Amino acid sequence: MIGPAASIEIKEGATRLFVPETHSIKGPGKRVGRVFFNGQMAFNRDISVAFFRTQDFKGRKALDAMAATGARGVRIANEAGDDLEITINDRDAEASKFIQANIELNELSNCTANNEDLRCHLSRKVYDYIDLDPFGTPAPFMQACLQGLKRNGVLAITATDTAPLAGTHAKKCARRYMARPLRSVFCHETGLRILIGYVAREAAQLDKGIEPLLCFYADHYFRCYLRVRENAAAADVALGKLGYLIYDHQSHERGFSEDYHPGSYGPIWGAPIIDHELMARMSADESLEENERCSKYIGLWREELDMPYFYESNELSSMLKLSPPVLDGLLERLNRVGRASKTHFSPSGFKTDLPLKELLLHYPDESR
Ligand SMILES: C[S@@+](CC[C@H](N)C(=O)[O-])C[C@H]1O[C@@H](n2cnc3c(N)ncnc32)[C@H](O)[C@@H]1O
């Protein structure tokens, strides 16, 4: 089969894809040509496939709302979604040609290509699952997607505007997400929790309540899978999980408070961001493109404590003027007096329920 003009055929996971000849393979991805494709997002799409394999979407309808080449929707349909009906949409007419070609290339009968602005489309249609994957911030599309979800549907969001959310552009974060970000060693966790908190507040306006299934940070983006319940009580429950981060830049002491205090950061989502029951069912097999990386992350998500912040071993070591300890040894030691885990946010970070003072008391001096 011949692909669209200036395309090449690649394989990602178990799916054949026509993608633009010139495309990004690393980093946040640039709009090289008119139709976007970023090879580095294979991991993000792998996790979508693994997520769908845990769900019972029999007879359900899904929308890949900003699909570009259709890579994600086509992979889900081909690798996990036999029983699912997927509409794969992009407002760009050139992208739509890639979507159609990729559906045909994989001989999929459960996919339809669509070429519309997602906001027009969602003013007429509703779905059980909507995937929102914009360039940068998802904020302008949030209301359309929340309104276009069926009762108890799932909303998946990618946000690549990590700089505002993680505190590099605080004013932009305030404009987009109505929140105060924090620049710190754990700024990416705060950024992700600001994003979830923002979606909770947007959903509450519609009497809908969110429940995080899997929310994570990887490479240069945030990704959330959220169940959206449609009732006012669920909205109130979700709003009750918002709060503020307290952070002392001198002592590095950190904490979470349900109430606003002058100088605090947020609002952030203060409750779990990973559903551990779902994680127990999620797995990666060799058919995925980045099988080993997926297994590693799934392992980290399973074990990660639900604290809304983490510590960096470098941060504490330089406070105590010690050399950084081996992480596994540190965790073993902390788990004797409290609870501690690795975190997917940083390879040298860890979470613990010990207050900072106690944590410092038990911090290993490996020179002794
Ligand atoms: C980051 S790309 C999507 C990448 C894709 N999901 C993947 O995995 O390769 C964003 C896409 O959104 C499309 N887009 C932007 N605004 C849109 C809108 N209002 N409605 C529908 N599509 C839109 C762009 O044409 C672009 O192809």
Coordinates of C-alpha atoms and ligand atoms in Angstrom, one line a residue:
M1 CA 0.0 0.0 0.0
I2 CA 1.3 3.5 -0.8
G3 CA 1.2 6.0 2.0
P4 CA 0.4 9.8 1.9
A5 CA 2.9 12.1 0.1
A6 CA 6.4 12.4 1.8
S7 CA 5.6 9.5 4.2
I8 CA 7.6 6.5 5.3
E9 CA 6.3 3.3 6.9
I10 CA 7.6 2.4 10.4
K11 CA 6.5 -0.2 13.0
E12 CA 5.7 0.9 16.6
G13 CA 4.7 -1.8 19.0
A14 CA 2.7 -4.3 16.9
T15 CA 1.3 -1.6 14.6
R16 CA 2.4 -0.5 11.1
L17 CA 2.4 3.3 10.7
F18 CA 2.8 5.8 7.9
V19 CA 4.5 8.8 9.4
P20 CA 6.0 12.0 7.8
E21 CA 9.4 11.3 6.3
T22 CA 10.8 14.2 8.5
H23 CA 9.7 13.9 12.1
S24 CA 11.0 14.3 15.7
I25 CA 12.6 11.3 17.3
K26 CA 13.8 12.9 20.6
G27 CA 12.8 15.6 23.0
P28 CA 9.5 17.5 23.2
G29 CA 9.0 17.2 19.4
K30 CA 8.8 20.1 17.0
R31 CA 6.3 20.6 14.2
V32 CA 8.7 19.7 11.5
G33 CA 6.2 19.4 8.7
R34 CA 2.5 19.9 8.7
V35 CA 1.7 16.6 10.3
F36 CA 3.2 15.9 13.7
F37 CA 4.9 12.7 14.8
N38 CA 7.3 12.2 17.7
G39 CA 9.1 8.9 18.0
Q40 CA 9.9 9.6 21.7
M41 CA 6.2 9.5 22.5
A42 CA 6.2 5.7 21.8
F43 CA 6.4 5.1 25.5
N44 CA 3.4 7.3 26.1
R45 CA 1.4 5.3 23.5
D46 CA 2.7 2.0 24.9
I47 CA 1.2 2.9 28.2
S48 CA -2.1 3.7 26.5
V49 CA -2.1 0.2 25.0
A50 CA -1.3 -1.3 28.4
F51 CA -4.0 0.8 30.1
F52 CA -6.7 -0.3 27.5
R53 CA -5.7 -3.9 28.1
T54 CA -6.8 -3.5 31.7
Q55 CA -10.2 -2.1 30.9
D56 CA -13.5 -3.6 29.8
F57 CA -14.4 -1.3 26.9
K58 CA -16.6 -3.8 25.1
G59 CA -19.1 -2.0 22.9
R60 CA -17.8 1.4 24.1
K61 CA -16.9 4.4 22.0
A62 CA -13.5 6.2 22.2
L63 CA -12.2 9.4 20.6
D64 CA -8.6 10.1 19.9
A65 CA -9.4 13.8 19.6
M66 CA -6.0 15.3 18.4
A67 CA -4.6 12.4 16.6
A68 CA -2.1 13.8 14.0
T69 CA -1.0 10.6 12.2
G70 CA -3.5 8.6 14.3
A71 CA -0.6 6.7 15.9
R72 CA -2.2 6.4 19.3
G73 CA -5.8 5.6 18.3
V74 CA -4.6 3.1 15.6
R75 CA -2.3 1.4 18.1
I76 CA -5.1 1.1 20.7
A77 CA -7.5 -0.3 18.1
N78 CA -4.9 -2.7 16.8
E79 CA -3.2 -3.8 20.0
A80 CA -5.9 -3.6 22.7
G81 CA -9.2 -2.6 21.4
D82 CA -11.0 -5.3 19.4
D83 CA -14.3 -4.5 21.0
L84 CA -13.9 -0.8 21.0
E85 CA -15.2 1.7 18.4
I86 CA -12.6 4.4 17.9
T87 CA -13.0 7.7 16.1
I88 CA -9.6 9.2 15.2
N89 CA -9.8 12.9 14.7
D90 CA -7.6 15.8 13.7
R91 CA -8.7 19.2 12.4
D92 CA -5.9 19.2 9.9
A93 CA -6.8 17.8 6.5
E94 CA -3.3 16.5 5.8
A95 CA -3.3 14.7 9.2
S96 CA -6.6 13.2 8.3
K97 CA -5.0 11.6 5.2
F98 CA -2.4 9.9 7.4
I99 CA -5.2 8.7 9.8
Q100 CA -7.2 7.1 7.0
A101 CA -4.1 5.5 5.5
N102 CA -3.0 4.1 8.9
I103 CA -6.5 2.6 9.5
E104 CA -6.3 0.9 6.1
L105 CA -2.7 -0.2 6.6
N106 CA -3.7 -2.1 9.7
E107 CA -7.0 -3.3 8.2
L108 CA -9.0 -2.0 11.1
S109 CA -12.7 -2.2 10.9
N110 CA -13.3 -0.6 14.3
C111 CA -11.9 2.8 13.5
T112 CA -13.3 5.9 11.7
A113 CA -11.2 8.9 10.6
N114 CA -12.7 12.3 11.3
N115 CA -11.5 15.8 10.2
E116 CA -13.0 18.4 12.5
D117 CA -12.1 20.8 15.3
L118 CA -12.7 18.7 18.4
R119 CA -14.8 21.3 20.0
C120 CA -17.3 21.2 17.1
H121 CA -17.3 17.4 17.1
L122 CA -17.9 17.2 20.9
S123 CA -20.8 19.6 20.7
R124 CA -22.7 16.8 18.9
K125 CA -21.1 13.5 20.1
V126 CA -20.4 11.9 23.4
Y127 CA -17.8 9.2 24.2
D128 CA -16.8 6.7 26.9
Y129 CA -13.1 7.6 26.5
I130 CA -11.5 10.8 25.2
D131 CA -7.8 11.3 24.6
L132 CA -6.6 14.9 24.6
D133 CA -3.0 15.4 23.3
P134 CA -2.4 19.0 22.3
F135 CA 0.7 21.0 21.5
G136 CA 1.4 22.5 25.0
T137 CA -1.5 23.2 27.4
P138 CA -4.8 21.2 27.4
A139 CA -6.6 24.0 29.2
P140 CA -8.5 25.5 26.2
F141 CA -10.0 22.1 25.4
M142 CA -10.9 21.0 28.9
Q143 CA -14.6 22.0 29.0
A144 CA -15.3 20.5 25.6
C145 CA -13.8 17.2 26.6
L146 CA -15.5 17.1 30.0
Q147 CA -18.8 17.8 28.4
G148 CA -18.2 15.2 25.7
L149 CA -17.7 12.4 28.2
K150 CA -20.4 9.9 28.9
R151 CA -21.3 9.0 32.5
N152 CA -18.3 7.4 34.3
G153 CA -16.1 7.9 31.2
V154 CA -12.3 8.2 31.1
L155 CA -10.5 11.3 30.1
A156 CA -6.8 11.0 29.2
I157 CA -4.7 14.1 29.0
T158 CA -1.2 14.9 27.9
A159 CA 0.3 18.3 28.9
T160 CA 3.7 19.3 27.5
D161 CA 3.7 22.8 29.1
T162 CA 5.8 21.5 32.0
A163 CA 7.7 24.9 32.4
P164 CA 4.6 26.9 33.6
L165 CA 3.3 24.0 35.7
A166 CA 6.7 23.3 37.3
G167 CA 7.2 26.9 38.2
T168 CA 9.5 28.4 35.5
H169 CA 6.7 30.7 34.3
A170 CA 4.6 31.3 37.4
K171 CA 2.3 33.9 35.7
K172 CA 1.5 31.6 32.8
C173 CA 0.6 28.9 35.3
A174 CA -1.7 31.3 37.1
R175 CA -3.4 32.3 33.9
R176 CA -3.9 28.8 32.5
Y177 CA -4.4 26.8 35.7
M178 CA -5.3 29.4 38.3
A179 CA -2.6 28.0 40.6
R180 CA 0.7 29.1 42.1
P181 CA 3.5 26.7 41.1
L182 CA 6.7 25.9 43.1
R183 CA 10.2 25.7 41.9
S184 CA 11.9 23.0 43.9
V185 CA 13.5 19.6 43.5
F186 CA 10.1 18.1 43.4
C187 CA 8.6 20.7 41.1
H188 CA 7.4 18.1 38.5
E189 CA 5.2 16.4 41.1
T190 CA 3.7 19.8 42.1
G191 CA 3.1 20.6 38.4
L192 CA 1.3 17.3 37.8
R193 CA -0.8 17.8 40.9
I194 CA -1.7 21.4 39.8
L195 CA -2.9 20.0 36.5
I196 CA -5.1 17.3 38.2
G197 CA -6.4 19.9 40.7
Y198 CA -7.3 22.2 37.7
V199 CA -9.2 19.4 36.0
A200 CA -11.1 18.6 39.3
R201 CA -12.2 22.3 39.5
E202 CA -13.2 22.4 35.8
A203 CA -15.2 19.2 36.2
A204 CA -16.9 20.4 39.4
Q205 CA -18.4 23.2 37.4
L206 CA -20.4 20.5 35.5
D207 CA -21.3 18.5 38.7
K208 CA -18.7 15.9 37.7
G209 CA -16.0 14.4 40.0
I210 CA -12.6 13.0 38.9
E211 CA -10.8 10.0 40.2
P212 CA -7.2 9.5 39.1
L213 CA -6.4 6.1 37.7
L214 CA -2.9 6.8 36.6
C215 CA -1.1 10.1 36.5
F216 CA 2.6 10.4 35.7
Y217 CA 5.5 12.5 34.6
A218 CA 8.0 11.3 32.0
D219 CA 10.5 12.9 29.6
H220 CA 9.0 16.4 29.0
Y221 CA 5.3 15.8 29.7
F222 CA 2.6 15.0 32.2
R223 CA 0.0 12.4 31.4
C224 CA -3.3 11.7 33.3
Y225 CA -5.9 9.0 33.0
L226 CA -9.0 10.1 35.0
R227 CA -12.3 8.5 35.6
V228 CA -15.0 11.2 35.5
R229 CA -18.1 10.5 37.6
E230 CA -21.2 12.4 36.8
N231 CA -22.9 13.5 40.0
A232 CA -22.6 16.5 42.3
A233 CA -21.6 14.4 45.3
A234 CA -18.6 13.1 43.3
A235 CA -17.7 16.6 42.4
D236 CA -17.7 17.6 46.1
V237 CA -15.6 14.6 47.1
A238 CA -13.0 15.6 44.4
L239 CA -12.9 19.2 45.5
G240 CA -12.3 18.0 49.1
K241 CA -9.1 16.4 47.9
L242 CA -7.6 19.7 46.9
G243 CA -5.2 21.6 49.1
Y244 CA -1.9 23.5 49.3
L245 CA 1.8 22.8 49.6
I246 CA 3.7 24.4 52.4
Y247 CA 7.4 24.7 51.6
D248 CA 10.2 26.3 53.6
H249 CA 13.0 27.2 51.2
Q250 CA 15.5 27.5 54.1
S251 CA 14.8 24.3 56.1
H252 CA 13.4 22.3 53.1
E253 CA 10.5 21.3 55.3
R254 CA 7.5 20.4 53.3
G255 CA 3.9 19.6 54.0
F256 CA 0.3 19.5 52.7
S257 CA -2.6 21.5 54.1
E258 CA -6.2 21.4 53.2
D259 CA -6.4 25.2 53.8
Y260 CA -4.7 28.0 52.1
H261 CA -1.9 29.8 54.1
P262 CA -0.2 32.9 52.9
G263 CA 2.8 31.8 50.9
S264 CA 1.5 28.3 50.2
Y265 CA 1.5 26.8 46.7
G266 CA -1.3 25.3 44.6
P267 CA -4.1 24.4 44.8
I268 CA -2.9 20.9 44.1
W269 CA -4.5 17.5 44.1
G270 CA -3.5 16.1 47.5
A271 CA -4.9 12.5 47.2
P272 CA -3.4 9.5 45.4
I273 CA -2.6 9.9 41.7
I274 CA -2.2 6.1 41.0
D275 CA -4.9 3.5 41.5
H276 CA -2.9 0.6 43.0
E277 CA -5.6 -1.9 42.2
L278 CA -5.4 -1.0 38.5
M279 CA -1.6 -1.1 38.7
A280 CA -1.7 -4.7 40.0
R281 CA -3.5 -5.6 36.8
M282 CA -1.3 -3.6 34.4
S283 CA 1.6 -5.2 32.7
A284 CA 3.9 -4.8 29.8
D285 CA 4.7 -7.6 27.3
E286 CA 7.2 -7.9 24.5
S287 CA 4.7 -6.6 21.9
L288 CA 5.1 -3.1 23.2
E289 CA 7.7 -0.8 21.6
E290 CA 9.6 0.0 24.9
N291 CA 8.7 -3.0 26.9
E292 CA 11.5 -2.7 29.4
R293 CA 10.9 0.9 30.1
C294 CA 7.2 0.2 30.6
S295 CA 7.9 -2.7 33.0
K296 CA 10.2 -0.4 35.0
Y297 CA 7.6 2.4 35.3
I298 CA 4.8 0.0 36.1
G299 CA 7.0 -1.4 38.9
L300 CA 7.7 2.1 40.3
W301 CA 4.0 3.1 40.1
R302 CA 3.0 0.0 42.0
E303 CA 5.4 0.7 44.9
E304 CA 5.2 4.5 45.0
L305 CA 3.8 5.9 48.2
D306 CA 0.9 8.3 48.0
M307 CA 2.6 11.4 49.6
P308 CA 2.2 14.6 47.5
Y309 CA 5.9 15.4 47.5
F310 CA 9.3 13.6 47.5
Y311 CA 12.8 14.2 48.7
E312 CA 16.0 14.1 46.6
S313 CA 18.9 12.2 48.2
N314 CA 21.3 14.9 46.8
E315 CA 19.3 17.7 48.5
L316 CA 19.5 16.1 51.9
S317 CA 23.1 15.0 51.5
S318 CA 24.2 18.5 50.7
M319 CA 22.2 19.8 53.7
L320 CA 24.0 17.4 56.0
K321 CA 27.3 17.7 54.1
L322 CA 27.4 14.0 53.4
S323 CA 27.9 12.0 50.3
P324 CA 24.6 10.7 48.7
P325 CA 23.8 7.2 50.0
V326 CA 22.9 4.3 47.9
L327 CA 19.1 4.6 47.4
D328 CA 18.2 1.0 48.1
G329 CA 20.1 1.0 51.4
L330 CA 18.5 4.3 52.4
L331 CA 15.0 2.9 51.7
E332 CA 15.7 -0.2 53.7
R333 CA 16.8 1.9 56.7
L334 CA 13.8 4.3 56.5
N335 CA 11.4 1.4 56.1
R336 CA 12.5 0.1 59.5
V337 CA 11.2 3.3 61.2
G338 CA 8.5 4.4 58.8
R339 CA 7.5 3.9 55.2
A340 CA 9.6 4.8 52.2
S341 CA 9.6 4.1 48.5
K342 CA 11.2 5.1 45.2
T343 CA 9.4 7.6 43.0
H344 CA 8.9 7.6 39.3
F345 CA 9.5 11.4 39.2
S346 CA 13.3 11.1 39.8
P347 CA 15.8 8.2 39.8
S348 CA 17.5 9.8 42.9
G349 CA 14.3 10.8 44.6
F350 CA 12.3 9.0 47.3
K351 CA 9.1 9.3 49.3
T352 CA 8.6 8.8 53.0
D353 CA 5.9 9.4 55.6
L354 CA 8.6 10.4 58.1
P355 CA 8.7 14.1 59.1
L356 CA 11.9 15.8 57.9
K357 CA 13.4 16.0 61.4
E358 CA 13.1 12.3 61.9
L359 CA 14.2 11.6 58.3
L360 CA 17.4 13.5 59.0
L361 CA 18.0 11.6 62.2
H362 CA 17.9 8.3 60.3
Y363 CA 19.8 9.6 57.2
P364 CA 22.9 7.4 56.7
D365 CA 26.3 8.8 57.1
E366 CA 28.2 6.3 54.9
S367 CA 31.6 7.7 56.0
R368 CA 30.9 6.3 59.5
Ligands
LIG1 C1 0.7 16.9 19.6 S1 -0.2 16.5 18.2 C2 -0.9 15.0 18.5 C3 0.0 13.8 18.5 C4 -0.7 12.5 18.5 N1 -1.7 12.2 19.5 C5 0.4 11.3 18.5 O1 0.4 10.5 19.4 O2 1.2 11.3 17.6 C6 -1.5 17.6 18.3 C7 -2.5 17.6 17.1 O3 -3.7 18.3 17.5 C8 -4.3 18.9 16.3 N2 -5.2 19.9 16.7 C9 -4.8 21.2 17.2 N3 -6.0 21.8 17.5 C10 -7.0 21.0 17.2 C11 -8.4 21.1 17.4 N4 -8.9 22.2 17.9 N5 -9.2 20.1 17.1 C12 -8.7 18.9 16.6 N6 -7.3 18.8 16.4 C13 -6.5 19.8 16.7 C14 -3.0 19.3 15.5 O4 -3.4 19.4 14.1 C15 -2.0 18.2 15.8 O5 -2.0 17.2 14.8

